[in-house]
Amino acid sequence: MALTNKTPSDSPFSPKPKQKGKLAFFLILPIFLVSFGYVSKIGWDVYQKSKKPAVEFDVSSPFYHPRESVIDPQPMFKIEDGPKEPSIGTSLSASLTGAKTAEEMLKGPQSLEEAIDATMAKYPAQKEIDDAASLEINESLPVAKRPESDSPAPVQERIIDVKDEFALRRDPVPLPDLIQGDLMASLPNFSSIKGSQNKIGIPLNVISPLPHLQAKSRYGNIPVKSKNGETPFQAYAKPYDKTPPSPYIAVLISGLGKRKNTTAAALYSLAPEVSLSFSPYSEQLGNYVTEARRSGHETLLDLPMQQGLFPEKDPGPLGLVTGLPEKENQKRLHKTLGKDVAYIGVAASPNETFSAKADQMAAFAKEIRDRGLIYVDGSDDEDKPIFSNALRPDVYITNNFYRSAIRSQLDYARRVALQKGRAFVRAETAPIVLLVIQEWMKSFVPEEGKDYPPITFVPLSYYAKEVLKTRQ
C-alpha cells in the first residue's frame, strides 16, 4: 500500500504560496511620494504668492494715499519736468496731470482730495461750472421774480452741463412763474389748518341726508324727489336768498377726499361760498361731507366716467365706461348715488369721453335729473352738446398748475362775469390751485364810494337756479 500525505491544506505545516504583491507595492510607493512632494511644493508657492499685494506702491511718493490706492491701484498722477498748460481739446484726465512747483513740494505731501482741487482749479471751464453750481437752479421749481428795487443788473446767464469730458453750453429755458421764496411760505400749512375751524362759515341747515328724500336699494339709499315735489337739490343747497349787487361767480372745487391734507386745507381755508365735490372712492367720505357742510360749504359727488381710451385710463369700479352694457353702467351709477351723504348733484370726471355718445348718456342724464340732482359737465368746451339739467363751467382748471396760468384763467372768468353778469369756475384739487383761488377771491374789494365789491361770489346752487331758469 502506498503512503499518501494527508495533511490538510489549511494546516500550519502546509507550504505557503509566494506573495508577488509585495514587490509591486514597494515599486509604487516611491512614485507616490515623489508626486505628493511636487504637488505640495506647488501649493506652498501659490500660498506664498497670495499673501503678497497685487501691486506694490511707492510709499515715498507725495501722491500715495492708502485708501484711494486700494480703490484704484494705478497711480493717478505722475511728476513731469515742468507745468503743462491744459488745452480745451485735452481730456479731463490729461488736464489733471501736471507738475508740482518747488513751492508746492516744500509744503509736504498732499492728500488726493487736495491734489484734485489744486489741479481742477486750472481746468478751463471750472469757473463757469462753479458759477452754475452756485446758482443752484431747480428747473422743477422755478424761481419767482424779485422786486425791481432788489434786482441786480440783468446779465446773460449760461447754464453749464458737464457731459463726458467737455462742457456743453446752452441758453437757459424761460421759467414759468411758480412758487418760490415768500410765495412758498404762503402755501396752506396743512398741519396747522387741520385743527382749526372756519370762523366765517355758518353750518348749513341740513347736515345729513333726509329719510324722505331717499329710496332704499341693494346699492344703498339713493336720492329721490319727495311726494310733495321737494328735491335733494333744494333741500341740501346752501341758502342764498338775496340778489347779488354785482356780477357774480360760482366756484366749485372737485376731486376732494383723495388726500387728507389737501382736503383739510379746502375745508378750512376757502370761503364758505365755494362749493366742494368729493370722490366716491374716499374712505372718509361721510366725515368729509359732514365737516364741509358744518363749515358752510354745499357739497356734490364726483361721478367717475371714462377718460380717453379704456382700459389705458380706467375710472375704477364705479366708473361709467362706453363698452359696458347699459345695465352694468346703471348699477355703477346707483352705487355712486347710494353713498349715504347729503349732496346737490354730481360732477363729471375732467375731460370725460363717456358723454361723446349722446344717446348713451341721455338715459343717465335723465335719471340724474329725475332724482332731483344737477349734473356738472366735465369740460368747458362750448362746442360740445349739453343736456338740459347740465351746468358747463366757463373756466375749468384741470392741469397747467402754474400760478400765472391759473391767474390768467381766473381773470378770464372775471371778464365773462362782467360781460354776461355771471360766470362759473370749476377747478381740480391741488395746493397751488387752492392758494391762488383764495388770494383771487380776497382781491375783490369794494371800489371807492361803493359798499359792495365789483364781483360777488355765490354758491353753485344759486348759479344753477338762475341758469336753469333761463332754459325752461
GROMACS .gro file of C-alpha atoms in nm:
model
  472
    1MET     CA    1   0.000   0.000   0.000
    2ALA     CA    2   0.135   0.344  -0.089
    3LEU     CA    3   0.157   0.612   0.176
    4THR     CA    4  -0.022   0.950   0.100
    5ASN     CA    5   0.018   1.299   0.254
    6LYS     CA    6  -0.297   1.357   0.449
    7THR     CA    7  -0.200   1.696   0.592
    8PRO     CA    8  -0.493   1.938   0.542
    9SER     CA    9  -0.444   2.234   0.308
   10ASP     CA   10  -0.506   2.491   0.583
   11SER     CA   11  -0.259   2.329   0.819
   12PRO     CA   12   0.024   2.544   0.951
   13PHE     CA   13   0.264   2.281   0.830
   14SER     CA   14   0.149   2.309   0.470
   15PRO     CA   15   0.376   2.508   0.232
   16LYS     CA   16   0.260   2.875   0.169
   17PRO     CA   17   0.245   3.029  -0.184
   18LYS     CA   18   0.481   3.315  -0.275
   19GLN     CA   19   0.334   3.674  -0.228
   20LYS     CA   20   0.407   3.869  -0.550
   21GLY     CA   21   0.206   4.178  -0.437
   22LYS     CA   22   0.482   4.298  -0.204
   23LEU     CA   23   0.713   4.370  -0.493
   24ALA     CA   24   0.453   4.589  -0.670
   25PHE     CA   25   0.380   4.786  -0.353
   26PHE     CA   26   0.745   4.878  -0.297
   27LEU     CA   27   0.774   4.989  -0.659
   28ILE     CA   28   0.464   5.222  -0.649
   29LEU     CA   29   0.540   5.380  -0.309
   30PRO     CA   30   0.841   5.592  -0.423
   31ILE     CA   31   0.646   5.722  -0.722
   32PHE     CA   32   0.357   5.831  -0.497
   33LEU     CA   33   0.588   6.006  -0.250
   34VAL     CA   34   0.763   6.199  -0.526
   35SER     CA   35   0.430   6.311  -0.675
   36PHE     CA   36   0.293   6.417  -0.339
   37GLY     CA   37   0.602   6.625  -0.266
   38TYR     CA   38   0.580   6.801  -0.603
   39VAL     CA   39   0.213   6.890  -0.555
   40SER     CA   40   0.283   7.015  -0.202
   41LYS     CA   41   0.559   7.242  -0.331
   42ILE     CA   42   0.327   7.395  -0.593
   43GLY     CA   43   0.057   7.459  -0.331
   44TRP     CA   44   0.309   7.623  -0.097
   45ASP     CA   45   0.430   7.857  -0.372
   46VAL     CA   46   0.071   7.961  -0.452
   47TYR     CA   47   0.003   8.029  -0.086
   48GLN     CA   48   0.313   8.247  -0.051
   49LYS     CA   49   0.222   8.449  -0.362
   50SER     CA   50  -0.134   8.507  -0.237
   51LYS     CA   51   0.000   8.679   0.074
   52LYS     CA   52   0.180   8.944  -0.133
   53PRO     CA   53  -0.014   9.256  -0.266
   54ALA     CA   54  -0.103   9.254  -0.635
   55VAL     CA   55   0.060   9.594  -0.686
   56GLU     CA   56   0.340   9.739  -0.477
   57PHE     CA   57   0.326  10.113  -0.421
   58ASP     CA   58   0.598  10.360  -0.359
   59VAL     CA   59   0.501  10.499  -0.017
   60SER     CA   60   0.761  10.773  -0.051
   61SER     CA   61   0.560  10.929  -0.333
   62PRO     CA   62   0.377  11.251  -0.224
   63PHE     CA   63   0.067  11.128  -0.406
   64TYR     CA   64   0.047  10.795  -0.224
   65HIS     CA   65  -0.280  10.754  -0.037
   66PRO     CA   66  -0.354  10.406   0.105
   67ARG     CA   67  -0.733  10.431   0.088
   68GLU     CA   68  -0.752  10.553  -0.270
   69SER     CA   69  -0.479  10.310  -0.375
   70VAL     CA   70  -0.691  10.016  -0.277
   71ILE     CA   71  -0.977  10.150  -0.490
   72ASP     CA   72  -0.758  10.236  -0.787
   73PRO     CA   73  -0.415  10.065  -0.766
   74GLN     CA   74  -0.286  10.257  -1.069
   75PRO     CA   75  -0.113  10.584  -0.978
   76MET     CA   76  -0.339  10.876  -1.074
   77PHE     CA   77  -0.062  11.137  -1.113
   78LYS     CA   78   0.291  11.147  -1.235
   79ILE     CA   79   0.568  11.402  -1.195
   80GLU     CA   80   0.685  11.578  -1.507
   81ASP     CA   81   0.969  11.818  -1.569
   82GLY     CA   82   0.756  12.129  -1.598
   83PRO     CA   83   0.398  12.255  -1.580
   84LYS     CA   84   0.173  12.165  -1.870
   85GLU     CA   85  -0.100  12.408  -1.971
   86PRO     CA   86  -0.420  12.210  -2.047
   87SER     CA   87  -0.600  12.292  -2.368
   88ILE     CA   88  -0.970  12.270  -2.449
   89GLY     CA   89  -0.912  11.962  -2.660
   90THR     CA   90  -0.730  11.769  -2.387
   91SER     CA   91  -0.921  11.516  -2.184
   92LEU     CA   92  -1.008  11.566  -1.820
   93SER     CA   93  -0.761  11.300  -1.711
   94ALA     CA   94  -0.483  11.461  -1.914
   95SER     CA   95  -0.558  11.806  -1.772
   96LEU     CA   96  -0.533  11.664  -1.421
   97THR     CA   97  -0.173  11.558  -1.493
   98GLY     CA   98   0.065  11.837  -1.408
   99ALA     CA   99   0.398  11.906  -1.237
  100LYS     CA  100   0.429  12.045  -0.888
  101THR     CA  101   0.626  12.364  -0.840
  102ALA     CA  102   0.914  12.392  -0.597
  103GLU     CA  103   0.699  12.593  -0.355
  104GLU     CA  104   0.434  12.320  -0.357
  105MET     CA  105   0.695  12.050  -0.299
  106LEU     CA  106   0.816  12.234   0.012
  107LYS     CA  107   0.468  12.217   0.164
  108GLY     CA  108   0.496  11.841   0.204
  109PRO     CA  109   0.270  11.559   0.087
  110GLN     CA  110  -0.080  11.638  -0.029
  111SER     CA  111  -0.387  11.424   0.005
  112LEU     CA  112  -0.564  11.301  -0.304
  113GLU     CA  113  -0.852  11.548  -0.249
  114GLU     CA  114  -0.612  11.845  -0.223
  115ALA     CA  115  -0.429  11.738  -0.537
  116ILE     CA  116  -0.753  11.713  -0.732
  117ASP     CA  117  -0.878  12.053  -0.608
  118ALA     CA  118  -0.549  12.217  -0.698
  119THR     CA  119  -0.545  12.067  -1.045
  120MET     CA  120  -0.914  12.126  -1.119
  121ALA     CA  121  -0.864  12.496  -1.045
  122LYS     CA  122  -0.659  12.512  -1.367
  123TYR     CA  123  -0.933  12.346  -1.575
  124PRO     CA  124  -1.063  12.599  -1.835
  125ALA     CA  125  -1.436  12.553  -1.770
  126GLN     CA  126  -1.409  12.515  -1.393
  127LYS     CA  127  -1.502  12.877  -1.321
  128GLU     CA  128  -1.818  12.850  -1.529
  129ILE     CA  129  -1.905  12.519  -1.364
  130ASP     CA  130  -1.864  12.671  -1.017
  131ASP     CA  131  -2.077  12.970  -1.115
  132ALA     CA  132  -2.354  12.746  -1.245
  133ALA     CA  133  -2.340  12.526  -0.935
  134SER     CA  134  -2.362  12.829  -0.706
  135LEU     CA  135  -2.688  12.931  -0.871
  136GLU     CA  136  -2.847  12.602  -0.760
  137ILE     CA  137  -3.113  12.632  -1.027
  138ASN     CA  138  -3.406  12.396  -0.969
  139GLU     CA  139  -3.586  12.354  -1.301
  140SER     CA  140  -3.873  12.162  -1.138
  141LEU     CA  141  -3.943  12.458  -0.904
  142PRO     CA  142  -3.871  12.781  -1.093
  143VAL     CA  143  -3.765  13.097  -0.918
  144ALA     CA  144  -4.012  13.381  -0.881
  145LYS     CA  145  -3.910  13.729  -0.992
  146ARG     CA  146  -3.764  13.953  -0.726
  147PRO     CA  147  -3.876  14.314  -0.682
  148GLU     CA  148  -3.719  14.552  -0.929
  149SER     CA  149  -3.559  14.753  -0.648
  150ASP     CA  150  -3.361  14.449  -0.531
  151SER     CA  151  -3.291  14.309  -0.875
  152PRO     CA  152  -2.930  14.339  -0.995
  153ALA     CA  153  -2.839  14.448  -1.343
  154PRO     CA  154  -2.952  14.189  -1.598
  155VAL     CA  155  -2.677  13.955  -1.708
  156GLN     CA  156  -2.665  13.688  -1.973
  157GLU     CA  157  -2.660  13.364  -1.776
  158ARG     CA  158  -2.532  13.041  -1.918
  159ILE     CA  159  -2.607  12.703  -1.767
  160ILE     CA  160  -2.317  12.462  -1.797
  161ASP     CA  161  -2.375  12.090  -1.822
  162VAL     CA  162  -2.069  11.865  -1.793
  163LYS     CA  163  -2.107  11.572  -2.030
  164ASP     CA  164  -1.826  11.320  -2.065
  165GLU     CA  165  -1.510  11.533  -2.069
  166PHE     CA  166  -1.636  11.859  -2.219
  167ALA     CA  167  -1.857  12.145  -2.101
  168LEU     CA  168  -2.167  12.193  -2.319
  169ARG     CA  169  -2.324  12.539  -2.317
  170ARG     CA  170  -2.693  12.615  -2.378
  171ASP     CA  171  -2.916  12.913  -2.321
  172PRO     CA  172  -3.146  12.890  -2.016
  173VAL     CA  173  -3.507  12.790  -2.080
  174PRO     CA  174  -3.762  13.056  -1.975
  175LEU     CA  175  -3.909  12.950  -1.643
  176PRO     CA  176  -4.280  12.995  -1.560
  177ASP     CA  177  -4.394  13.198  -1.263
  178LEU     CA  178  -4.438  12.934  -0.994
  179ILE     CA  179  -4.396  12.919  -0.619
  180GLN     CA  180  -4.068  13.028  -0.463
  181GLY     CA  181  -3.937  13.229  -0.173
  182ASP     CA  182  -4.203  13.422   0.015
  183LEU     CA  183  -4.474  13.267  -0.204
  184MET     CA  184  -4.378  12.920  -0.083
  185ALA     CA  185  -4.437  13.033   0.274
  186SER     CA  186  -4.791  13.140   0.184
  187LEU     CA  187  -4.898  12.787   0.089
  188PRO     CA  188  -5.162  12.637   0.320
  189ASN     CA  189  -4.993  12.499   0.629
  190PHE     CA  190  -5.167  12.162   0.641
  191SER     CA  191  -5.053  12.076   0.992
  192SER     CA  192  -5.195  12.397   1.141
  193ILE     CA  193  -5.510  12.403   0.924
  194LYS     CA  194  -5.609  12.056   1.031
  195GLY     CA  195  -5.720  12.150   1.381
  196SER     CA  196  -5.854  12.497   1.304
  197GLN     CA  197  -6.213  12.599   1.237
  198ASN     CA  198  -6.358  12.828   0.974
  199LYS     CA  199  -6.472  13.134   1.172
  200ILE     CA  200  -6.683  13.278   0.887
  201GLY     CA  201  -6.882  12.977   0.770
  202ILE     CA  202  -7.223  12.916   0.921
  203PRO     CA  203  -7.328  12.550   0.931
  204LEU     CA  204  -7.592  12.456   0.676
  205ASN     CA  205  -7.943  12.377   0.790
  206VAL     CA  206  -7.921  12.015   0.671
  207ILE     CA  207  -7.605  11.820   0.750
  208SER     CA  208  -7.713  11.459   0.696
  209PRO     CA  209  -7.942  11.319   0.423
  210LEU     CA  210  -8.317  11.333   0.493
  211PRO     CA  211  -8.504  10.998   0.500
  212HIS     CA  212  -8.799  11.125   0.291
  213LEU     CA  213  -8.556  11.216   0.011
  214GLN     CA  214  -8.408  10.866  -0.012
  215ALA     CA  215  -8.517  10.532  -0.155
  216LYS     CA  216  -8.366  10.205  -0.036
  217SER     CA  217  -8.195   9.985  -0.294
  218ARG     CA  218  -7.947   9.699  -0.300
  219TYR     CA  219  -7.673   9.958  -0.356
  220GLY     CA  220  -7.768  10.192  -0.071
  221ASN     CA  221  -8.006  10.482  -0.015
  222ILE     CA  222  -8.046  10.660  -0.350
  223PRO     CA  223  -8.174  11.023  -0.364
  224VAL     CA  224  -8.530  11.073  -0.491
  225LYS     CA  225  -8.788  11.351  -0.501
  226SER     CA  226  -9.034  11.362  -0.213
  227LYS     CA  227  -9.408  11.319  -0.257
  228ASN     CA  228  -9.465  11.693  -0.227
  229GLY     CA  229  -9.212  11.764  -0.504
  230GLU     CA  230  -8.912  11.864  -0.290
  231THR     CA  231  -8.580  11.767  -0.445
  232PRO     CA  232  -8.243  11.686  -0.286
  233PHE     CA  233  -8.103  11.987  -0.473
  234GLN     CA  234  -8.346  12.219  -0.295
  235ALA     CA  235  -8.307  12.059   0.047
  236TYR     CA  236  -7.926  12.035   0.057
  237ALA     CA  237  -7.840  12.366  -0.118
  238LYS     CA  238  -7.674  12.650   0.071
  239PRO     CA  239  -7.934  12.920   0.148
  240TYR     CA  240  -7.880  13.235  -0.059
  241ASP     CA  241  -8.196  13.445  -0.087
  242LYS     CA  242  -8.051  13.788  -0.161
  243THR     CA  243  -7.982  13.928  -0.505
  244PRO     CA  244  -7.612  13.981  -0.579
  245PRO     CA  245  -7.535  14.355  -0.603
  246SER     CA  246  -7.276  14.299  -0.878
  247PRO     CA  247  -7.182  14.036  -1.139
  248TYR     CA  248  -7.138  13.705  -0.961
  249ILE     CA  249  -6.918  13.397  -0.993
  250ALA     CA  250  -6.972  13.045  -0.861
  251VAL     CA  251  -6.666  12.835  -0.772
  252LEU     CA  252  -6.656  12.454  -0.747
  253ILE     CA  253  -6.354  12.254  -0.625
  254SER     CA  254  -6.375  11.887  -0.727
  255GLY     CA  255  -6.160  11.581  -0.663
  256LEU     CA  256  -6.156  11.621  -0.285
  257GLY     CA  257  -6.128  11.334  -0.040
  258LYS     CA  258  -5.831  11.161  -0.204
  259ARG     CA  259  -5.562  11.336   0.002
  260LYS     CA  260  -5.620  11.415   0.365
  261ASN     CA  261  -5.410  11.732   0.395
  262THR     CA  262  -5.538  11.892   0.074
  263THR     CA  263  -5.898  11.816   0.170
  264ALA     CA  264  -5.847  11.972   0.513
  265ALA     CA  265  -5.697  12.283   0.351
  266ALA     CA  266  -6.003  12.323   0.128
  267LEU     CA  267  -6.244  12.276   0.420
  268TYR     CA  268  -6.083  12.532   0.649
  269SER     CA  269  -5.918  12.789   0.419
  270LEU     CA  270  -6.167  12.854   0.139
  271ALA     CA  271  -6.461  13.091   0.167
  272PRO     CA  272  -6.794  12.922   0.253
  273GLU     CA  273  -6.939  13.034  -0.082
  274VAL     CA  274  -6.712  12.780  -0.256
  275SER     CA  275  -6.888  12.451  -0.331
  276LEU     CA  276  -6.696  12.126  -0.278
  277SER     CA  277  -6.723  11.795  -0.464
  278PHE     CA  278  -6.585  11.473  -0.314
  279SER     CA  279  -6.467  11.148  -0.470
  280PRO     CA  280  -6.692  10.846  -0.404
  281TYR     CA  281  -6.375  10.639  -0.357
  282SER     CA  282  -6.281  10.835  -0.043
  283GLU     CA  283  -6.262  10.616   0.267
  284GLN     CA  284  -6.368  10.910   0.485
  285LEU     CA  285  -6.641  11.037   0.253
  286GLY     CA  286  -6.909  11.065   0.522
  287ASN     CA  287  -6.682  11.254   0.762
  288TYR     CA  288  -6.558  11.492   0.491
  289VAL     CA  289  -6.906  11.579   0.365
  290THR     CA  290  -7.035  11.631   0.719
  291GLU     CA  291  -6.743  11.858   0.809
  292ALA     CA  292  -6.778  12.055   0.485
  293ARG     CA  293  -7.146  12.125   0.547
  294ARG     CA  294  -7.073  12.224   0.907
  295SER     CA  295  -6.819  12.473   0.769
  296GLY     CA  296  -7.082  12.629   0.541
  297HIS     CA  297  -6.994  12.459   0.210
  298GLU     CA  298  -7.256  12.290  -0.003
  299THR     CA  299  -7.145  11.953  -0.135
  300LEU     CA  300  -7.153  11.740  -0.450
  301LEU     CA  301  -7.022  11.397  -0.551
  302ASP     CA  302  -6.769  11.326  -0.826
  303LEU     CA  303  -6.911  11.094  -1.092
  304PRO     CA  304  -6.633  10.866  -1.226
  305MET     CA  305  -6.653  10.841  -1.606
  306GLN     CA  306  -6.435  10.711  -1.886
  307GLN     CA  307  -6.150  10.942  -1.989
  308GLY     CA  308  -5.983  10.862  -2.318
  309LEU     CA  309  -5.927  10.501  -2.420
  310PHE     CA  310  -6.024  10.215  -2.192
  311PRO     CA  311  -5.853  10.029  -2.023
  312GLU     CA  312  -5.550  10.258  -2.057
  313LYS     CA  313  -5.744  10.506  -1.843
  314ASP     CA  314  -5.966  10.315  -1.605
  315PRO     CA  315  -6.215  10.521  -1.398
  316GLY     CA  316  -6.240  10.242  -1.143
  317PRO     CA  317  -6.516  10.002  -1.035
  318LEU     CA  318  -6.769  10.287  -1.012
  319GLY     CA  319  -6.682  10.445  -1.348
  320LEU     CA  320  -6.917  10.465  -1.644
  321VAL     CA  321  -6.746  10.301  -1.944
  322THR     CA  322  -6.864  10.313  -2.305
  323GLY     CA  323  -6.803   9.946  -2.381
  324LEU     CA  324  -7.002   9.811  -2.085
  325PRO     CA  325  -7.369   9.707  -2.107
  326GLU     CA  326  -7.621   9.969  -2.005
  327LYS     CA  327  -7.732   9.766  -1.701
  328GLU     CA  328  -7.374   9.747  -1.573
  329ASN     CA  329  -7.328  10.122  -1.611
  330GLN     CA  330  -7.661  10.182  -1.439
  331LYS     CA  331  -7.553   9.961  -1.150
  332ARG     CA  332  -7.232  10.163  -1.117
  333LEU     CA  333  -7.428  10.487  -1.122
  334HIS     CA  334  -7.655  10.362  -0.843
  335LYS     CA  335  -7.352  10.259  -0.635
  336THR     CA  336  -7.219  10.615  -0.660
  337LEU     CA  337  -7.555  10.777  -0.588
  338GLY     CA  338  -7.608  10.534  -0.300
  339LYS     CA  339  -7.339  10.694  -0.085
  340ASP     CA  340  -7.527  10.794   0.230
  341VAL     CA  341  -7.435  11.165   0.231
  342ALA     CA  342  -7.614  11.491   0.151
  343TYR     CA  343  -7.529  11.639  -0.191
  344ILE     CA  344  -7.700  11.858  -0.451
  345GLY     CA  345  -7.564  11.690  -0.764
  346VAL     CA  346  -7.277  11.510  -0.935
  347ALA     CA  347  -6.969  11.640  -1.117
  348ALA     CA  348  -6.835  11.451  -1.419
  349SER     CA  349  -6.472  11.347  -1.446
  350PRO     CA  350  -6.245  11.605  -1.611
  351ASN     CA  351  -6.234  11.573  -1.990
  352GLU     CA  352  -6.451  11.261  -1.983
  353THR     CA  353  -6.535  11.088  -2.311
  354PHE     CA  354  -6.833  10.879  -2.198
  355SER     CA  355  -7.082  11.151  -2.294
  356ALA     CA  356  -6.948  11.159  -2.652
  357LYS     CA  357  -7.224  10.911  -2.737
  358ALA     CA  358  -7.522  11.134  -2.672
  359ASP     CA  359  -7.782  10.859  -2.698
  360GLN     CA  360  -7.599  10.654  -2.435
  361MET     CA  361  -7.550  10.948  -2.199
  362ALA     CA  362  -7.906  11.076  -2.238
  363ALA     CA  363  -8.053  10.796  -2.024
  364PHE     CA  364  -7.814  10.865  -1.736
  365ALA     CA  365  -7.862  11.242  -1.757
  366LYS     CA  366  -8.239  11.192  -1.743
  367GLU     CA  367  -8.215  10.968  -1.436
  368ILE     CA  368  -7.997  11.223  -1.256
  369ARG     CA  369  -8.248  11.498  -1.337
  370ASP     CA  370  -8.549  11.286  -1.233
  371ARG     CA  371  -8.388  11.223  -0.895
  372GLY     CA  372  -8.371  11.598  -0.831
  373LEU     CA  373  -7.996  11.642  -0.879
  374ILE     CA  374  -7.786  11.867  -1.101
  375TYR     CA  375  -7.512  11.749  -1.336
  376VAL     CA  376  -7.185  11.943  -1.376
  377ASP     CA  377  -7.012  11.889  -1.710
  378GLY     CA  378  -6.651  11.772  -1.725
  379SER     CA  379  -6.539  12.023  -1.988
  380ASP     CA  380  -6.554  12.394  -2.065
  381ASP     CA  381  -6.570  12.331  -2.441
  382GLU     CA  382  -6.859  12.542  -2.572
  383ASP     CA  383  -6.888  12.334  -2.890
  384LYS     CA  384  -6.988  12.014  -2.709
  385PRO     CA  385  -7.362  11.941  -2.674
  386ILE     CA  386  -7.510  11.992  -2.329
  387PHE     CA  387  -7.810  11.836  -2.158
  388SER     CA  388  -8.098  12.035  -2.014
  389ASN     CA  389  -8.001  11.984  -1.650
  390ALA     CA  390  -7.625  12.015  -1.704
  391LEU     CA  391  -7.405  12.305  -1.597
  392ARG     CA  392  -7.098  12.379  -1.804
  393PRO     CA  393  -6.817  12.578  -1.640
  394ASP     CA  394  -6.688  12.885  -1.820
  395VAL     CA  395  -6.341  12.802  -1.687
  396TYR     CA  396  -6.223  12.454  -1.587
  397ILE     CA  397  -5.875  12.432  -1.430
  398THR     CA  398  -5.770  12.070  -1.475
  399ASN     CA  399  -5.395  12.095  -1.541
  400ASN     CA  400  -5.125  12.351  -1.616
  401PHE     CA  401  -5.098  12.427  -1.246
  402TYR     CA  402  -4.867  12.727  -1.288
  403ARG     CA  403  -4.951  13.034  -1.086
  404SER     CA  404  -4.954  13.259  -1.392
  405ALA     CA  405  -5.171  13.014  -1.590
  406ILE     CA  406  -5.424  12.984  -1.308
  407ARG     CA  407  -5.442  13.361  -1.269
  408SER     CA  408  -5.497  13.401  -1.642
  409GLN     CA  409  -5.792  13.159  -1.639
  410LEU     CA  410  -5.944  13.324  -1.333
  411ASP     CA  411  -5.912  13.664  -1.496
  412TYR     CA  412  -6.097  13.528  -1.800
  413ALA     CA  413  -6.380  13.420  -1.568
  414ARG     CA  414  -6.390  13.773  -1.427
  415ARG     CA  415  -6.427  13.921  -1.775
  416VAL     CA  416  -6.703  13.671  -1.858
  417ALA     CA  417  -6.889  13.772  -1.542
  418LEU     CA  418  -6.858  14.141  -1.624
  419GLN     CA  419  -6.985  14.078  -1.977
  420LYS     CA  420  -7.265  13.826  -1.909
  421GLY     CA  421  -7.343  13.907  -1.548
  422ARG     CA  422  -7.235  13.567  -1.414
  423ALA     CA  423  -6.966  13.300  -1.456
  424PHE     CA  424  -6.884  12.952  -1.331
  425VAL     CA  425  -6.534  12.835  -1.235
  426ARG     CA  426  -6.451  12.471  -1.171
  427ALA     CA  427  -6.106  12.353  -1.060
  428GLU     CA  428  -5.945  12.024  -0.967
  429THR     CA  429  -5.785  11.992  -0.626
  430ALA     CA  430  -5.420  12.098  -0.594
  431PRO     CA  431  -5.247  12.305  -0.320
  432ILE     CA  432  -5.141  12.581  -0.561
  433VAL     CA  433  -5.496  12.599  -0.702
  434LEU     CA  434  -5.646  12.642  -0.356
  435LEU     CA  435  -5.393  12.912  -0.272
  436VAL     CA  436  -5.440  13.114  -0.592
  437ILE     CA  437  -5.821  13.094  -0.576
  438GLN     CA  438  -5.815  13.203  -0.213
  439GLU     CA  439  -5.598  13.505  -0.297
  440TRP     CA  440  -5.806  13.585  -0.606
  441MET     CA  441  -6.135  13.587  -0.414
  442LYS     CA  442  -5.989  13.815  -0.147
  443SER     CA  443  -5.861  14.060  -0.409
  444PHE     CA  444  -6.211  14.189  -0.492
  445VAL     CA  445  -6.265  14.478  -0.253
  446PRO     CA  446  -6.533  14.749  -0.276
  447GLU     CA  447  -6.445  15.038  -0.502
  448GLU     CA  448  -6.433  15.391  -0.372
  449GLY     CA  449  -6.780  15.517  -0.295
  450LYS     CA  450  -6.942  15.171  -0.314
  451ASP     CA  451  -7.039  14.928  -0.041
  452TYR     CA  452  -7.000  14.615  -0.250
  453PRO     CA  453  -6.711  14.461  -0.444
  454PRO     CA  454  -6.702  14.453  -0.825
  455ILE     CA  455  -6.750  14.073  -0.817
  456THR     CA  456  -6.975  13.877  -0.581
  457PHE     CA  457  -6.921  13.510  -0.508
  458VAL     CA  458  -7.226  13.287  -0.475
  459PRO     CA  459  -7.276  12.914  -0.408
  460LEU     CA  460  -7.316  12.687  -0.708
  461SER     CA  461  -7.682  12.621  -0.625
  462TYR     CA  462  -7.773  12.988  -0.678
  463TYR     CA  463  -7.589  12.996  -1.011
  464ALA     CA  464  -7.767  12.673  -1.115
  465LYS     CA  465  -8.110  12.814  -1.032
  466GLU     CA  466  -8.052  13.122  -1.244
  467VAL     CA  467  -7.908  12.929  -1.540
  468LEU     CA  468  -8.170  12.652  -1.541
  469LYS     CA  469  -8.443  12.914  -1.509
  470THR     CA  470  -8.347  13.056  -1.848
  471ARG     CA  471  -8.372  12.710  -2.014
  472GLN     CA  472  -8.731  12.647  -1.912
   0.00000   0.00000   0.00000
